[in-house]
Coordinates of C-alpha atoms in Angstrom, one line a residue:
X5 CA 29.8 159.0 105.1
X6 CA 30.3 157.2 102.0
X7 CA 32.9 155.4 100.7
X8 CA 34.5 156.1 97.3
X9 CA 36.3 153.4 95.0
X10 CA 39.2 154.9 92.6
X11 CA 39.9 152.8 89.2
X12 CA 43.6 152.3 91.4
X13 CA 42.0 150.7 94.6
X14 CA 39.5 148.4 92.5
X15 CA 42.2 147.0 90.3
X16 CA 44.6 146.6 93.6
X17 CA 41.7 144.7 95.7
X18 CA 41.0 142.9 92.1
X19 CA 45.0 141.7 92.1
X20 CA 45.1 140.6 95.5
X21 CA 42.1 138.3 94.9
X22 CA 43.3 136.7 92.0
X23 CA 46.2 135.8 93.9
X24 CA 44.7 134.8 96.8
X25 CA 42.5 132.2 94.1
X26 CA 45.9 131.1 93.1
X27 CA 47.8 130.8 95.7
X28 CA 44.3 128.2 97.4
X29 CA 44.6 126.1 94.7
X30 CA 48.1 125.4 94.0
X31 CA 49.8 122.3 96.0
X32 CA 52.1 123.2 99.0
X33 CA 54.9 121.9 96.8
X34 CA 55.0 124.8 94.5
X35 CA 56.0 127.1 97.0
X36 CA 58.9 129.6 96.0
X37 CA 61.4 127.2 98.4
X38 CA 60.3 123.9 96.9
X39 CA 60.7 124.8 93.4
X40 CA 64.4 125.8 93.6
X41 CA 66.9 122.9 92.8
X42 CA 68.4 120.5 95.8
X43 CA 71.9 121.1 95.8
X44 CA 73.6 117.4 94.7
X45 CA 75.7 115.4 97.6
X46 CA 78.7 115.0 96.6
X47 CA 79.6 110.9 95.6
X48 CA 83.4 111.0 96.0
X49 CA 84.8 110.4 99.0
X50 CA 86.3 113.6 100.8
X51 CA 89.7 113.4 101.8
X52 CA 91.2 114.9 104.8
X53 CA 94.3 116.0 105.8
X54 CA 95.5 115.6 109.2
X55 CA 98.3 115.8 111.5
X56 CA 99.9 113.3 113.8
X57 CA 102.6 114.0 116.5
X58 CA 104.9 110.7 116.4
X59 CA 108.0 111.4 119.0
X60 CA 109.7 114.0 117.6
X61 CA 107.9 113.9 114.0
X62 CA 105.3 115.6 112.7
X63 CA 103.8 113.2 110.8
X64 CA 101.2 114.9 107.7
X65 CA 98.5 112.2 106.2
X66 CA 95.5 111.9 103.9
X67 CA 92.8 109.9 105.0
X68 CA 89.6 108.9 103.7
X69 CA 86.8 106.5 104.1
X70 CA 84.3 105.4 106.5
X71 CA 85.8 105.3 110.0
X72 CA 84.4 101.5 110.4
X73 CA 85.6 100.1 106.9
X74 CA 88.9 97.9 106.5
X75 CA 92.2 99.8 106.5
X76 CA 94.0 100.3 103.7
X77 CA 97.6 101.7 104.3
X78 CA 99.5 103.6 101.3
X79 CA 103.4 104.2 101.8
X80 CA 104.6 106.3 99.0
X81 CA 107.9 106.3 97.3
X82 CA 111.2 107.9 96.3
X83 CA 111.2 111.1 95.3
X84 CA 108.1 111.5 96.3
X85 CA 105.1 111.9 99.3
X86 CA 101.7 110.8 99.4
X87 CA 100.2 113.1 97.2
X88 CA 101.4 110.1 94.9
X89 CA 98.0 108.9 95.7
X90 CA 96.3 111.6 94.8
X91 CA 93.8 109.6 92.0
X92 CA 93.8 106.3 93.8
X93 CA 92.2 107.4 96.7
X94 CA 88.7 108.2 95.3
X95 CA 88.9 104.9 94.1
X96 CA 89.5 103.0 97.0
X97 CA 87.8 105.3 100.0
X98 CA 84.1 104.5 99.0
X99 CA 84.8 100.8 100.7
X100 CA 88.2 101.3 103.0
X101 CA 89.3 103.9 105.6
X102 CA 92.2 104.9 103.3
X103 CA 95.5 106.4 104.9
X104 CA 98.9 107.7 103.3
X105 CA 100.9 109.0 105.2
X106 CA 104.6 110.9 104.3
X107 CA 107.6 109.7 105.5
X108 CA 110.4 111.7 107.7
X109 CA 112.2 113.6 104.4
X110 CA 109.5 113.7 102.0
X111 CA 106.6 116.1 101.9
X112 CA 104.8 117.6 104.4
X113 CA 106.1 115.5 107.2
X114 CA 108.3 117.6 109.7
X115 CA 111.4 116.1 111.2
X116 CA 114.5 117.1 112.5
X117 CA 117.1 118.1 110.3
X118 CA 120.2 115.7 109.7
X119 CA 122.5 115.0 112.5
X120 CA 119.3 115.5 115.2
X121 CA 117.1 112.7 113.5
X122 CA 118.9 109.3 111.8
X123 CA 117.6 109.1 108.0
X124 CA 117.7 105.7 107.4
X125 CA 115.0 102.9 106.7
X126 CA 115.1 101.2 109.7
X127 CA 113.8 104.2 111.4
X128 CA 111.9 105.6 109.0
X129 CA 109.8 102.1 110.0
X130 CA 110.2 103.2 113.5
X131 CA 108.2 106.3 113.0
X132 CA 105.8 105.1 110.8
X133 CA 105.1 101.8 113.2
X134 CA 104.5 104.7 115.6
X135 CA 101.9 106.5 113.5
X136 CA 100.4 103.5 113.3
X137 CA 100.1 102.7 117.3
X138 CA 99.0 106.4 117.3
X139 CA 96.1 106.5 115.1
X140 CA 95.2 103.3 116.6
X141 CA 95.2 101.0 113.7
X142 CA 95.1 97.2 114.4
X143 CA 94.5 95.6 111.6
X144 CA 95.3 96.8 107.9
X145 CA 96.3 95.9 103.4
X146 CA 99.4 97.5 102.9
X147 CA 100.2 99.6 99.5
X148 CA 103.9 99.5 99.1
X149 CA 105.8 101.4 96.2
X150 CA 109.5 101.9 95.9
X151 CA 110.8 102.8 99.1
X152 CA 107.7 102.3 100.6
X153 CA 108.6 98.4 100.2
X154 CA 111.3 97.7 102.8
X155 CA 109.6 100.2 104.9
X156 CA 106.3 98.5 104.7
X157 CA 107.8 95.0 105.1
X158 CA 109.8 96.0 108.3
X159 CA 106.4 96.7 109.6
X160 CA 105.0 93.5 108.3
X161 CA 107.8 91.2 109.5
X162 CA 107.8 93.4 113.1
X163 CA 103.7 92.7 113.2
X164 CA 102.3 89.8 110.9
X165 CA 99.3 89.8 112.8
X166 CA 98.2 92.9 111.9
X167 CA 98.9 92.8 107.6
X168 CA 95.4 91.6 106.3
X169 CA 97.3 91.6 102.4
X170 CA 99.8 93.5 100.7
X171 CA 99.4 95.2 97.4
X172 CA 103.3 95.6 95.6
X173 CA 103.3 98.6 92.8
X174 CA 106.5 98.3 91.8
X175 CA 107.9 97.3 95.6
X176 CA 110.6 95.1 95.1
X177 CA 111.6 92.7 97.4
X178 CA 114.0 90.4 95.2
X179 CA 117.1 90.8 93.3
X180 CA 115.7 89.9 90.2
X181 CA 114.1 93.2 90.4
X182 CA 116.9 95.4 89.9
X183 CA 117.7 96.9 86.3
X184 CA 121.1 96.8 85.3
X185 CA 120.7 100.7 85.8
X186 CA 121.9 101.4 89.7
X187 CA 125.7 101.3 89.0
X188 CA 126.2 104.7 91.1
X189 CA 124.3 103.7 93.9
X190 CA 125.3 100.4 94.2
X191 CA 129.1 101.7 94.0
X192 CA 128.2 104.1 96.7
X193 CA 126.8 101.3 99.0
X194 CA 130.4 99.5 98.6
X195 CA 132.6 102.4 99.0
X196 CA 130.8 105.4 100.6
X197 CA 133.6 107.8 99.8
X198 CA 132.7 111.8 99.2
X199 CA 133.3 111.1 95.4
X200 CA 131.2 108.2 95.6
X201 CA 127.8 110.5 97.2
X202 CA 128.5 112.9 94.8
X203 CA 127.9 110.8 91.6
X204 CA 124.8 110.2 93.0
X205 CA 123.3 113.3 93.5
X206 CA 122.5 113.5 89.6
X207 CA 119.6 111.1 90.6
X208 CA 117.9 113.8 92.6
X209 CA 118.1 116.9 90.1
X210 CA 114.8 117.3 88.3
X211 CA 115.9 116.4 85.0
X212 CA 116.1 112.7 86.2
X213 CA 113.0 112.9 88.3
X214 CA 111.1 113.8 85.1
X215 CA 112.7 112.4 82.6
X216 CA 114.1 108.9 84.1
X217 CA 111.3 108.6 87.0
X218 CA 108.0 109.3 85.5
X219 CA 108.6 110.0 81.9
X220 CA 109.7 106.7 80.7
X221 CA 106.9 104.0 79.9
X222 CA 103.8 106.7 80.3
X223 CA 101.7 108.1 78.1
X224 CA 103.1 111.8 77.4
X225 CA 99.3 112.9 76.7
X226 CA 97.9 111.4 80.4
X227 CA 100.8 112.0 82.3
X228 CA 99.8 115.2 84.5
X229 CA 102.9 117.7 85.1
X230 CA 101.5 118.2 88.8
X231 CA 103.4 114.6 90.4
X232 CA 107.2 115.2 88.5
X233 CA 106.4 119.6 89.6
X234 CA 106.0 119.0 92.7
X235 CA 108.8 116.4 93.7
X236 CA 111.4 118.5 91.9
X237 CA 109.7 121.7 94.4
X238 CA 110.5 119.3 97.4
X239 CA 113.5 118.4 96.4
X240 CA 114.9 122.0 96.0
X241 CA 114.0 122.9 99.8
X242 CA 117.4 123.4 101.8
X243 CA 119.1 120.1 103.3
X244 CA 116.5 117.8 101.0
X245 CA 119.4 116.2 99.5
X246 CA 121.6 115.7 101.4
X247 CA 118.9 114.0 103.4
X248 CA 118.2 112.2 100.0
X249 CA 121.8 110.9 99.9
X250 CA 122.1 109.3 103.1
X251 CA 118.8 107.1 102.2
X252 CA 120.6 106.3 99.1
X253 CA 123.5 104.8 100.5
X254 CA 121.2 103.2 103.5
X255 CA 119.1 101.5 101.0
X256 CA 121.5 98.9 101.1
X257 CA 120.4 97.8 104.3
X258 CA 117.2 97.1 102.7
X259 CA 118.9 94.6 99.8
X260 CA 120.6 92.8 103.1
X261 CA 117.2 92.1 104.3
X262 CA 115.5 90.9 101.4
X263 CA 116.1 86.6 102.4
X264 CA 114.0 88.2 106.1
X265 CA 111.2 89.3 104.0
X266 CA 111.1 86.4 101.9
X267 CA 111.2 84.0 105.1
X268 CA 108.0 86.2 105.9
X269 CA 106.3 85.6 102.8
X270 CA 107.1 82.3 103.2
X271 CA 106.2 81.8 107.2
X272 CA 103.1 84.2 106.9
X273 CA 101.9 83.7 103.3
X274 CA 99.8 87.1 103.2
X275 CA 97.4 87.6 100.2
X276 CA 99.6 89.2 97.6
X277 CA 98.8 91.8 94.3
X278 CA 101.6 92.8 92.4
X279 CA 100.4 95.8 90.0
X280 CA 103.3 96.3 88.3
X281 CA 104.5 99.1 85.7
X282 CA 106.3 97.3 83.2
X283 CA 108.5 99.8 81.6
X284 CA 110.2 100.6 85.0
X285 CA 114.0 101.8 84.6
X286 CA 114.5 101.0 88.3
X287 CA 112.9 97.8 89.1
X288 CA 112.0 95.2 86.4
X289 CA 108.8 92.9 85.5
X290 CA 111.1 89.9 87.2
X291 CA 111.1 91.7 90.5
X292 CA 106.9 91.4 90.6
X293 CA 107.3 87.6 89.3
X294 CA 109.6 86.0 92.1
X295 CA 107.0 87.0 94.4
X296 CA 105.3 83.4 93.3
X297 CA 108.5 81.9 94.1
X298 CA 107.6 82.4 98.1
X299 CA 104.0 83.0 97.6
X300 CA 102.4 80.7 94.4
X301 CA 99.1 82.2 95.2
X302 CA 100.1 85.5 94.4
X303 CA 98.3 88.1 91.6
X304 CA 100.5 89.4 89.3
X305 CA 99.5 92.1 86.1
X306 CA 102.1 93.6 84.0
X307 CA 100.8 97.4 83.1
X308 CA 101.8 99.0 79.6
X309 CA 103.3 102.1 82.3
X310 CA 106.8 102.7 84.1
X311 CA 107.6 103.2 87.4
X312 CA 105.0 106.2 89.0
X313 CA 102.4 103.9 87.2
X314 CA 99.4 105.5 89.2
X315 CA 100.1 108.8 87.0
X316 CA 99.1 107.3 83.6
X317 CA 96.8 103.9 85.4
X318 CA 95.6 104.7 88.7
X319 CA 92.0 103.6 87.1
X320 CA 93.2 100.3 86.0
X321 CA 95.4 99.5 89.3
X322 CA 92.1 101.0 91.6
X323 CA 89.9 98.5 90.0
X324 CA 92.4 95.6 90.2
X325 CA 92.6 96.2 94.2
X326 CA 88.8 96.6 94.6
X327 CA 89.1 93.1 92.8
X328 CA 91.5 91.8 95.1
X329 CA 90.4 93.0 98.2
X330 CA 87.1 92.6 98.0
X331 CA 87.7 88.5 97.8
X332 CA 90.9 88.4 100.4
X333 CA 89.0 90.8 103.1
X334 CA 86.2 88.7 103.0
X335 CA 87.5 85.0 103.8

């Protein structure tokens, strides 16, 4: 029986040799799968957000870095939480296992409400010394900012041993930091009377937390609305002030321990950095300058910012630490 050969078969058997022709003498690396584009690895550092159980606090932190690389610890400031840190930690997490924590009152940190938990600074160190045992961190730099400052230091002066340097933004340690701008608060800490907390409650509304906090000393065109935003948000939430206000009247506890920390600069001489805004309302250029009265090796660099100086110079201050570090971790 013979076989017949339409114009459509012939052209089909023609097609399918051609393409096996092709298909021979092309290298394996033009196959469909190689030719596509490789996705790109990210290079920035991912953060991650994490959880720690510390007594009865709930402590929220950011954290990233290689697991194996020197600690760097960030405690934030008033009125605000770690997302503070938000642009530094890129910076910093390609050579340290960076960590910022929030404190009991600010952020995402759950604690009891007032009259169940004791809002004050010394134990605002106690829970943060016991984030510290928790995670198991040994050895760390410490990032202190505004309230972050007497905590920190209450966790140096408890634990030299375990500060590898300290890196002040705007921390103040000395009296000849303070403007001549805390009348209300410094009233309050003589005479804590009802009228007394009340005149201080202006400082948490969100006109001053823009406008007196972060406004002053930054450029208006790289100053994000996101920091200022979400402070005011946290600060709105029911019981936040209040909590606000009894910190504000314990922060005198921290001026009465400012000749301790001095005696530990002094006794322990860690490697100091003082990145300091100079256009902050709160705490003046002098107050990054006396630290080379109790430690004449320390770094000091006046920024054209104000207080929240990472909003408008996180760039300039990340490069400065990777500076500094890199020569103290190294000795």
């Amino acid at each position: 029986m013979s076989t017949f050969e339409t114009p459509a078969s012939r052209r089909s058997a023609l097609g399918a040799l051609v393409v096996g022709a092709l298909g021979a003498s092309l290298p394996a690396s033009t196959s469909a799968s190689a030719t596509q584009p490789k996705p790109q690895e990210n290079s920035l550092p991912q953060v991650q957000y994490k959880r720690q159980q510390v007594g009865e606090v709930d402590v929220f932190y950011r954290e990233a870095g290689p697991a194996d690389a020197p600690v760097l610890l960030l405690l934030h400031g008033f009125p605000s939480a770690s997302h503070m840190f938000r642009d530094l930690i890129p910076h910093l997490a390609g050579r340290y296992r960076v960590i910022a924590p929030d404190m009991p009152g600010f952020g995402q940190t759950k604690a009891p409400p007032r009259g169940q938990f004791e809002y004050g600074f010394d134990n605002l160190a106690k829970v943060m010394d016991g984030f510290v045992d928790a995670i198991g961190l040994e050895r760390y730099a410490l990032y202190i900012f505004d309230y972050g400052a007497p905590v920190g230091l209450r966790l140096a002066m408890s634990r030299p041993e375990r500060v590898s340097a300290i890196i002040s933004q705007n921390g103040n340690a000395y009296l000849e930091g303070f403007s001549d701008e805390w009348g209300a608060w410094q009233t309050y800490w003589r005479d804590p009377s009802s009228a007394n907390r009340e005149a201080c409650r202006a400082s948490l509304s969100a006109e001053t937390i823009e406008g007196w906090h972060y406004a002053p000393g930054s450029d208006p065109a790289l100053l994000s609305p996101d920091g200022y935003e979400l402070d005011i948000a946290y600060m709105a939430r029911p019981g936040a002030e209040e909590i606000q206000l009894d910190l504000i009247l314990d922060y005198r506890s921290n001026v009465a321990l400012y000749p301790d920390f001095q005696a530990y600069f002094r006794a322990c001489r860690p490697p100091l950095l003082a990145v300091w805004g100079r256009h902050d309302r709160a705490f003046v250029p002098a107050g990054a300058q006396a630290y080379q009265r109790d430690l004449p090796n320390a770094e000091i660099h006046l920024l054209d910012a104000g207080h929240f100086a990472l909003e408008t110079r996180h760039g300039e201050i990340g490069s400065y630490i990777q500076d500094f570090l890199g020569r103290q971790l190294t000795r």
